[in-house]
Amino acid sequence: MATPEQAQGDRGLPVRGQTVETLRWKGERLEMIDQRVLPARFEFLAYDTAAGVAEGIRTMVVRGAPAIGCAAAYGVALAARQWQLAAPAAFAAAMEAAFAQLAASRPTAVNLFWALQRMRGVWDQVRAQSQGTVAARLLAEAHEVLAEDIRINRAMGAHGATLLADGARVLTHCNAGALATAGHGTALGVFRSAVEAGKRISVIADETRPFLQGARLTAWEMVHEGIPVTLITDNMSGHLMSRGEIDAVVVGTDRVAANGDVANKIGTYMVAVLARRHNIPFYVACPLSTIDLDTADGAGIPIEERAREEVLGFRDLQWAPAGVQVRNPAFDVTPAELVTALITEKGLVHQPDRSKVAALFGR
Ligand code: MRU
């Protein structure tokens, strides 16, 4: 398997206020910001194989449901480019292997499977044509998945911004920002759109143990953007809510079941319960690509369990004793009844339930 190379050039931080390009097609390769080393370093890694992209998703170079979907789409396109000169049978086998490798990278974010299904649809449509045409068509589709994601985030942002009052202090969990998408973000896209609409918003980011997406990524994005942000540890939100210091919660999601149950980063459920206790609205920014009508409710959502090392310490520092048992579920499920509204590109879905979710798809 090809290892990702350090991308050449463009290594500095983006200019303040400039859109963060989480992934981009450059010089015939896919480049992705290495989110494992942010904010200490801002670097792109370059990928030219589907196996490399699958590994990049698994190891969280790229993470966040929509960004994972975009990366997977490019992974399929890269496989077609790599194998386009092979014999037809070898080409078809390589494409199937690429789909399988990418599908096995992470289990919870349904955008991964959504993107693979979309790419398979194109592959099925054009596979009778020349392999060069197939490769070009798949790359064009990956570009469209990326461009569409930004358009969708902007639409969600516009709808979500209407929910936030001028001066609102809004808690978010994990990172559902530009870094978790092709750009703008889902939950952080709502904040960006609110600020663009002239509202003064301040963000409370919890650190999001164990991978620290809140402390490392959300805080970095907001500071970079000049949106006021306060960092708290995961166990502080109840206290702040009880003191009236949080007006709303907005989070992203990795998969919404057909009944409106929401899987998101571990700890989201805790925040949702606290929000209900304190009568604080709990909003979920959710593109339609994150809704899984094939999963009836949250109990059916596969929850990724990650390595014990993530809980024992951080990077090279281990603070827990080696002999301890560890659990590391990376996501949890918030029941639909705790969700005040889903924010989608088609508008707001207040108190989501099975029929309202189905209606989004005209069913
Ligand atoms: O493990 P991660 O960092 O991929 O988890 C990300 C989240 O839980 C996000 O909140 C979710 O993917 C929505 S991103 C717009």
Tab-separated table of C-alpha atoms and ligand atoms in Angstrom:
chain	number	residue	atom	x	y	z
A	1	MET	CA	0.000	0.000	0.000
A	2	ALA	CA	1.331	3.423	-0.912
A	3	THR	CA	2.018	5.591	2.086
A	4	PRO	CA	0.805	9.170	1.969
A	5	GLU	CA	3.411	11.700	1.147
A	6	GLN	CA	3.831	15.045	2.726
A	7	ALA	CA	2.269	17.380	0.200
A	8	GLN	CA	4.623	19.954	-1.175
A	9	GLY	CA	4.028	23.662	-0.735
A	10	ASP	CA	1.149	25.440	0.945
A	11	ARG	CA	2.262	24.276	4.353
A	12	GLY	CA	1.532	27.448	6.270
A	13	LEU	CA	-1.639	28.145	8.158
A	14	PRO	CA	-4.461	29.486	6.007
A	15	VAL	CA	-4.882	33.225	6.209
A	16	ARG	CA	-7.168	34.266	9.060
A	17	GLY	CA	-10.769	34.045	7.931
A	18	GLN	CA	-9.871	32.069	4.808
A	19	THR	CA	-11.846	28.879	4.203
A	20	VAL	CA	-10.106	25.777	5.449
A	21	GLU	CA	-9.700	23.219	2.661
A	22	THR	CA	-10.064	19.942	4.516
A	23	LEU	CA	-9.532	17.950	1.328
A	24	ARG	CA	-8.572	19.055	-2.133
A	25	TRP	CA	-7.588	17.581	-5.478
A	26	LYS	CA	-4.149	18.816	-6.346
A	27	GLY	CA	-1.609	17.608	-8.892
A	28	GLU	CA	-3.519	14.406	-9.697
A	29	ARG	CA	-3.701	13.407	-6.027
A	30	LEU	CA	-5.993	13.858	-3.083
A	31	GLU	CA	-4.572	16.062	-0.348
A	32	MET	CA	-6.025	16.051	3.142
A	33	ILE	CA	-5.146	18.148	6.166
A	34	ASP	CA	-3.599	15.835	8.756
A	35	GLN	CA	-6.097	16.441	11.574
A	36	ARG	CA	-4.105	14.301	14.009
A	37	VAL	CA	-1.429	16.947	14.396
A	38	LEU	CA	-3.575	20.086	14.505
A	39	PRO	CA	-3.289	22.650	15.968
A	40	ALA	CA	0.430	22.164	16.596
A	41	ARG	CA	1.098	21.628	12.890
A	42	PHE	CA	-0.879	22.448	9.738
A	43	GLU	CA	0.096	19.936	7.094
A	44	PHE	CA	-1.436	18.197	4.117
A	45	LEU	CA	-0.847	14.536	3.315
A	46	ALA	CA	-1.176	13.413	-0.311
A	47	TYR	CA	-2.867	10.170	-1.383
A	48	ASP	CA	-2.852	8.342	-4.696
A	49	THR	CA	-4.501	5.028	-3.798
A	50	ALA	CA	-7.841	3.912	-2.349
A	51	ALA	CA	-6.000	1.838	0.257
A	52	GLY	CA	-4.121	4.918	1.395
A	53	VAL	CA	-7.346	6.918	1.688
A	54	ALA	CA	-8.996	4.068	3.645
A	55	GLU	CA	-6.046	4.116	6.033
A	56	GLY	CA	-6.307	7.915	6.290
A	57	ILE	CA	-9.958	7.567	7.314
A	58	ARG	CA	-9.236	4.737	9.776
A	59	THR	CA	-6.413	6.608	11.477
A	60	MET	CA	-8.383	9.878	11.487
A	61	VAL	CA	-6.156	11.972	9.263
A	62	VAL	CA	-9.609	12.923	7.985
A	63	ARG	CA	-12.645	12.570	10.228
A	64	GLY	CA	-16.168	13.936	10.568
A	65	ALA	CA	-19.013	12.249	8.708
A	66	PRO	CA	-19.283	14.407	5.545
A	67	ALA	CA	-15.489	14.699	5.152
A	68	ILE	CA	-15.194	10.912	5.423
A	69	GLY	CA	-17.803	10.615	2.647
A	70	CYS	CA	-15.883	13.017	0.403
A	71	ALA	CA	-12.601	11.202	1.061
A	72	ALA	CA	-14.207	7.852	0.214
A	73	ALA	CA	-15.532	9.250	-3.076
A	74	TYR	CA	-12.006	10.352	-4.023
A	75	GLY	CA	-10.702	6.958	-2.892
A	76	VAL	CA	-12.912	5.259	-5.505
A	77	ALA	CA	-11.808	7.777	-8.140
A	78	LEU	CA	-8.143	7.135	-7.285
A	79	ALA	CA	-8.608	3.374	-7.697
A	80	ALA	CA	-10.042	3.879	-11.178
A	81	ARG	CA	-7.165	6.159	-12.164
A	82	GLN	CA	-4.578	3.751	-10.798
A	83	TRP	CA	-6.015	0.720	-12.625
A	84	GLN	CA	-7.409	2.282	-15.807
A	85	LEU	CA	-4.740	0.702	-18.025
A	86	ALA	CA	-5.194	-2.797	-16.560
A	87	ALA	CA	-7.066	-5.656	-18.260
A	88	PRO	CA	-10.855	-5.367	-17.779
A	89	ALA	CA	-11.082	-8.209	-15.257
A	90	ALA	CA	-8.204	-6.814	-13.184
A	91	PHE	CA	-9.747	-3.336	-13.364
A	92	ALA	CA	-13.117	-4.615	-12.107
A	93	ALA	CA	-11.451	-6.616	-9.327
A	94	ALA	CA	-9.403	-3.597	-8.228
A	95	MET	CA	-12.531	-1.452	-8.126
A	96	GLU	CA	-14.357	-4.013	-5.954
A	97	ALA	CA	-11.340	-4.212	-3.646
A	98	ALA	CA	-11.325	-0.415	-3.338
A	99	PHE	CA	-15.034	-0.306	-2.444
A	100	ALA	CA	-14.473	-3.027	0.184
A	101	GLN	CA	-11.380	-1.390	1.713
A	102	LEU	CA	-13.064	1.973	1.989
A	103	ALA	CA	-16.272	0.484	3.452
A	104	ALA	CA	-14.230	-1.246	6.161
A	105	SER	CA	-12.461	1.942	7.301
A	106	ARG	CA	-14.943	3.241	9.919
A	107	PRO	CA	-18.405	1.889	10.758
A	108	THR	CA	-20.592	4.626	12.268
A	109	ALA	CA	-20.690	7.610	9.884
A	110	VAL	CA	-23.276	6.635	7.295
A	111	ASN	CA	-21.971	9.293	4.887
A	112	LEU	CA	-19.160	6.851	4.091
A	113	PHE	CA	-21.628	4.257	2.808
A	114	TRP	CA	-23.793	6.925	1.192
A	115	ALA	CA	-20.797	8.181	-0.808
A	116	LEU	CA	-19.713	4.672	-1.777
A	117	GLN	CA	-23.231	3.861	-2.957
A	118	ARG	CA	-23.282	7.030	-5.017
A	119	MET	CA	-19.920	6.198	-6.597
A	120	ARG	CA	-21.089	2.634	-7.254
A	121	GLY	CA	-24.133	4.050	-9.033
A	122	VAL	CA	-21.850	5.969	-11.406
A	123	TRP	CA	-19.570	2.938	-11.847
A	124	ASP	CA	-22.585	0.780	-12.750
A	125	GLN	CA	-23.799	3.411	-15.196
A	126	VAL	CA	-20.523	3.846	-17.106
A	127	ARG	CA	-18.647	0.571	-16.671
A	128	ALA	CA	-19.380	-0.518	-20.270
A	129	GLN	CA	-17.419	2.496	-21.542
A	130	SER	CA	-13.643	2.783	-21.844
A	131	GLN	CA	-11.754	2.539	-18.565
A	132	GLY	CA	-10.345	6.008	-19.125
A	133	THR	CA	-13.895	7.355	-19.403
A	134	VAL	CA	-14.889	5.489	-16.237
A	135	ALA	CA	-11.943	7.003	-14.351
A	136	ALA	CA	-12.747	10.519	-15.586
A	137	ARG	CA	-16.418	10.142	-14.736
A	138	LEU	CA	-15.698	8.882	-11.202
A	139	LEU	CA	-13.313	11.751	-10.560
A	140	ALA	CA	-15.935	14.243	-11.778
A	141	GLU	CA	-18.438	12.668	-9.384
A	142	ALA	CA	-16.018	12.958	-6.451
A	143	HIS	CA	-15.547	16.661	-7.288
A	144	GLU	CA	-19.350	17.016	-7.303
A	145	VAL	CA	-19.727	15.266	-3.912
A	146	LEU	CA	-17.265	17.797	-2.483
A	147	ALA	CA	-18.837	20.871	-4.101
A	148	GLU	CA	-22.333	19.723	-3.126
A	149	ASP	CA	-21.269	19.268	0.492
A	150	ILE	CA	-20.257	22.923	0.739
A	151	ARG	CA	-23.559	24.040	-0.846
A	152	ILE	CA	-25.509	21.852	1.602
A	153	ASN	CA	-23.586	23.186	4.592
A	154	ARG	CA	-24.337	26.739	3.537
A	155	ALA	CA	-28.047	25.912	3.215
A	156	MET	CA	-28.063	24.268	6.653
A	157	GLY	CA	-26.185	27.225	8.049
A	158	ALA	CA	-28.819	29.643	6.769
A	159	HIS	CA	-31.664	27.611	8.314
A	160	GLY	CA	-29.804	27.021	11.580
A	161	ALA	CA	-28.783	30.647	12.015
A	162	THR	CA	-32.458	31.601	12.413
A	163	LEU	CA	-32.524	29.567	15.648
A	164	LEU	CA	-29.818	31.581	17.378
A	165	ALA	CA	-30.548	34.925	18.991
A	166	ASP	CA	-28.118	37.812	18.803
A	167	GLY	CA	-25.680	37.327	21.662
A	168	ALA	CA	-26.388	33.584	22.023
A	169	ARG	CA	-23.851	31.477	23.929
A	170	VAL	CA	-23.851	28.124	22.193
A	171	LEU	CA	-22.287	24.874	23.305
A	172	THR	CA	-20.965	22.412	20.754
A	173	HIS	CA	-19.409	18.978	21.201
A	174	CYS	CA	-16.657	17.423	19.075
A	175	ASN	CA	-15.888	19.117	15.761
A	176	ALA	CA	-18.647	19.486	13.209
A	177	GLY	CA	-16.794	22.251	11.444
A	178	ALA	CA	-15.103	22.924	8.133
A	179	LEU	CA	-12.611	20.246	9.142
A	180	ALA	CA	-15.398	17.654	9.408
A	181	THR	CA	-16.803	18.522	5.970
A	182	ALA	CA	-15.681	19.848	2.603
A	183	GLY	CA	-15.989	23.358	4.071
A	184	HIS	CA	-18.125	25.713	6.207
A	185	GLY	CA	-19.181	22.866	8.523
A	186	THR	CA	-22.519	21.648	9.844
A	187	ALA	CA	-22.809	22.794	13.488
A	188	LEU	CA	-19.966	25.300	13.089
A	189	GLY	CA	-21.508	26.239	9.742
A	190	VAL	CA	-24.574	27.372	11.692
A	191	PHE	CA	-22.322	29.595	13.816
A	192	ARG	CA	-20.497	30.927	10.749
A	193	SER	CA	-23.784	31.713	9.007
A	194	ALA	CA	-25.169	33.394	12.134
A	195	VAL	CA	-22.077	35.585	12.339
A	196	GLU	CA	-22.348	36.376	8.601
A	197	ALA	CA	-25.948	37.421	9.294
A	198	GLY	CA	-24.649	39.952	11.817
A	199	LYS	CA	-25.361	38.044	15.017
A	200	ARG	CA	-22.896	38.116	17.869
A	201	ILE	CA	-22.428	34.485	18.774
A	202	SER	CA	-20.061	33.030	21.311
A	203	VAL	CA	-19.148	29.377	21.276
A	204	ILE	CA	-18.449	27.077	24.190
A	205	ALA	CA	-16.408	24.116	22.947
A	206	ASP	CA	-16.021	21.102	25.169
A	207	GLU	CA	-12.738	19.332	24.757
A	208	THR	CA	-14.229	15.978	23.635
A	209	ARG	CA	-12.225	13.241	25.278
A	210	PRO	CA	-10.486	11.094	24.238
A	211	PHE	CA	-9.486	12.398	20.779
A	212	LEU	CA	-9.909	16.078	21.726
A	213	GLN	CA	-11.694	17.208	18.564
A	214	GLY	CA	-13.238	20.102	20.534
A	215	ALA	CA	-10.011	21.324	22.109
A	216	ARG	CA	-7.817	20.805	19.067
A	217	LEU	CA	-10.104	21.347	16.068
A	218	THR	CA	-13.225	23.339	17.016
A	219	ALA	CA	-11.221	25.743	19.159
A	220	TRP	CA	-8.679	26.122	16.324
A	221	GLU	CA	-11.354	26.786	13.700
A	222	MET	CA	-13.157	29.370	15.810
A	223	VAL	CA	-9.976	31.167	16.875
A	224	HIS	CA	-8.823	31.171	13.253
A	225	GLU	CA	-12.174	32.603	12.197
A	226	GLY	CA	-12.275	35.234	14.935
A	227	ILE	CA	-15.481	33.829	16.484
A	228	PRO	CA	-15.296	34.079	20.290
A	229	VAL	CA	-14.757	30.613	21.759
A	230	THR	CA	-14.335	29.328	25.307
A	231	LEU	CA	-12.892	25.891	25.928
A	232	ILE	CA	-14.233	23.712	28.757
A	233	THR	CA	-13.590	20.122	29.759
A	234	ASP	CA	-16.345	17.594	29.105
A	235	ASN	CA	-17.504	17.573	32.723
A	236	MET	CA	-18.185	21.322	32.959
A	237	SER	CA	-21.235	21.756	30.744
A	238	GLY	CA	-23.769	20.801	33.458
A	239	HIS	CA	-22.363	23.413	35.781
A	240	LEU	CA	-22.466	26.133	33.121
A	241	MET	CA	-26.025	25.171	32.179
A	242	SER	CA	-27.123	25.287	35.815
A	243	ARG	CA	-25.721	28.821	36.058
A	244	GLY	CA	-27.597	29.999	32.956
A	245	GLU	CA	-24.438	30.405	30.880
A	246	ILE	CA	-25.534	28.334	27.872
A	247	ASP	CA	-28.460	29.351	25.633
A	248	ALA	CA	-28.435	26.529	23.086
A	249	VAL	CA	-26.564	23.412	22.024
A	250	VAL	CA	-25.755	22.679	18.376
A	251	VAL	CA	-23.957	19.455	17.415
A	252	GLY	CA	-23.349	17.451	14.267
A	253	THR	CA	-24.154	13.795	13.696
A	254	ASP	CA	-22.690	10.664	12.149
A	255	ARG	CA	-25.960	8.857	11.534
A	256	VAL	CA	-29.626	9.616	12.160
A	257	ALA	CA	-31.896	6.570	12.259
A	258	ALA	CA	-35.310	6.493	10.577
A	259	ASN	CA	-37.035	7.435	13.860
A	260	GLY	CA	-34.812	10.480	14.434
A	261	ASP	CA	-32.396	8.943	16.975
A	262	VAL	CA	-29.009	10.630	16.596
A	263	ALA	CA	-25.577	8.991	16.767
A	264	ASN	CA	-22.779	11.444	17.383
A	265	LYS	CA	-19.441	11.669	19.181
A	266	ILE	CA	-19.337	9.965	22.562
A	267	GLY	CA	-20.590	12.397	25.190
A	268	THR	CA	-23.319	13.947	23.045
A	269	TYR	CA	-26.035	11.972	24.851
A	270	MET	CA	-24.800	13.319	28.189
A	271	VAL	CA	-25.026	16.889	26.880
A	272	ALA	CA	-28.536	16.257	25.476
A	273	VAL	CA	-29.809	14.938	28.830
A	274	LEU	CA	-28.340	17.954	30.624
A	275	ALA	CA	-29.844	20.323	28.063
A	276	ARG	CA	-33.312	18.824	28.609
A	277	ARG	CA	-32.880	19.102	32.396
A	278	HIS	CA	-32.160	22.812	31.982
A	279	ASN	CA	-34.709	23.540	29.227
A	280	ILE	CA	-31.978	24.443	26.771
A	281	PRO	CA	-32.724	23.708	23.091
A	282	PHE	CA	-30.643	20.877	21.633
A	283	TYR	CA	-30.184	21.162	17.854
A	284	VAL	CA	-28.578	18.681	15.489
A	285	ALA	CA	-27.141	19.873	12.179
A	286	CYS	CA	-27.810	17.001	9.834
A	287	PRO	CA	-27.414	16.843	6.049
A	288	LEU	CA	-29.759	14.350	4.370
A	289	SER	CA	-26.702	12.214	3.541
A	290	THR	CA	-26.416	11.501	7.276
A	291	ILE	CA	-29.941	10.088	7.555
A	292	ASP	CA	-30.140	6.302	7.331
A	293	LEU	CA	-33.699	5.202	6.558
A	294	ASP	CA	-32.549	1.568	6.549
A	295	THR	CA	-31.802	1.664	10.267
A	296	ALA	CA	-35.057	1.723	12.208
A	297	ASP	CA	-33.755	3.284	15.423
A	298	GLY	CA	-30.613	4.120	17.345
A	299	ALA	CA	-30.187	0.600	18.725
A	300	GLY	CA	-29.329	-0.567	15.194
A	301	ILE	CA	-26.539	1.962	14.636
A	302	PRO	CA	-23.085	0.310	14.720
A	303	ILE	CA	-20.911	2.012	17.314
A	304	GLU	CA	-17.191	2.059	16.630
A	305	GLU	CA	-14.946	0.886	19.467
A	306	ARG	CA	-11.486	2.387	19.178
A	307	ALA	CA	-8.092	1.473	20.608
A	308	ARG	CA	-7.579	1.359	24.396
A	309	GLU	CA	-4.523	3.609	24.080
A	310	GLU	CA	-6.802	6.573	23.334
A	311	VAL	CA	-8.291	6.285	26.833
A	312	LEU	CA	-5.124	5.312	28.693
A	313	GLY	CA	-3.445	8.597	27.797
A	314	PHE	CA	-2.797	10.952	24.895
A	315	ARG	CA	-0.141	10.459	22.236
A	316	ASP	CA	3.059	9.400	24.008
A	317	LEU	CA	1.845	10.174	27.515
A	318	GLN	CA	0.075	7.372	29.388
A	319	TRP	CA	-1.478	8.292	32.709
A	320	ALA	CA	-3.519	5.161	33.513
A	321	PRO	CA	-1.976	1.914	34.798
A	322	ALA	CA	-1.201	-0.631	32.073
A	323	GLY	CA	-3.280	-3.407	33.673
A	324	VAL	CA	-6.601	-1.529	33.700
A	325	GLN	CA	-9.512	-2.628	31.506
A	326	VAL	CA	-10.730	0.025	29.072
A	327	ARG	CA	-13.877	0.753	27.075
A	328	ASN	CA	-13.657	3.188	24.184
A	329	PRO	CA	-16.951	3.525	22.299
A	330	ALA	CA	-16.421	6.440	19.933
A	331	PHE	CA	-20.102	7.398	19.561
A	332	ASP	CA	-23.361	7.343	21.505
A	333	VAL	CA	-27.018	7.642	20.603
A	334	THR	CA	-29.283	10.492	21.657
A	335	PRO	CA	-32.950	9.492	21.507
A	336	ALA	CA	-35.065	11.608	19.150
A	337	GLU	CA	-37.212	12.780	22.061
A	338	LEU	CA	-34.263	14.857	23.364
A	339	VAL	CA	-33.742	16.617	20.015
A	340	THR	CA	-35.412	20.021	19.737
A	341	ALA	CA	-34.876	20.153	15.969
A	342	LEU	CA	-32.822	18.699	13.160
A	343	ILE	CA	-31.265	21.372	10.958
A	344	THR	CA	-31.179	20.038	7.387
A	345	GLU	CA	-30.521	21.601	3.998
A	346	LYS	CA	-34.262	21.300	3.378
A	347	GLY	CA	-35.130	23.224	6.533
A	348	LEU	CA	-35.819	22.583	10.206
A	349	VAL	CA	-37.484	19.440	11.523
A	350	HIS	CA	-38.869	20.239	14.954
A	351	GLN	CA	-39.247	17.318	17.387
A	352	PRO	CA	-38.169	14.760	14.803
A	353	ASP	CA	-39.967	11.446	14.574
A	354	ARG	CA	-40.318	8.654	12.029
A	355	SER	CA	-42.941	10.372	9.870
A	356	LYS	CA	-41.171	13.750	9.809
A	357	VAL	CA	-37.869	12.095	8.878
A	358	ALA	CA	-39.550	10.066	6.102
A	359	ALA	CA	-41.209	13.244	4.791
A	360	LEU	CA	-37.760	14.732	4.123
A	361	PHE	CA	-37.369	12.056	1.459
A	362	GLY	CA	-40.895	12.462	0.104
A	363	ARG	CA	-42.022	9.203	1.728
B	1	MRU	O1	-14.672	10.479	15.365
B	1	MRU	P1	-14.968	11.694	14.534
B	1	MRU	O2	-14.076	12.839	14.823
B	1	MRU	O3	-15.031	11.337	13.064
B	1	MRU	O4	-16.422	12.104	14.968
B	1	MRU	C1	-16.993	13.239	14.389
B	1	MRU	C2	-18.311	13.585	14.954
B	1	MRU	O5	-18.822	12.936	15.834
B	1	MRU	C3	-19.022	14.743	14.310
B	1	MRU	O6	-19.813	15.405	15.235
B	1	MRU	C4	-19.910	14.222	13.170
B	1	MRU	O7	-19.160	13.419	12.300
B	1	MRU	C5	-20.550	15.301	12.417
B	1	MRU	S1	-19.378	16.174	11.457
B	1	MRU	C6	-20.180	17.352	10.560
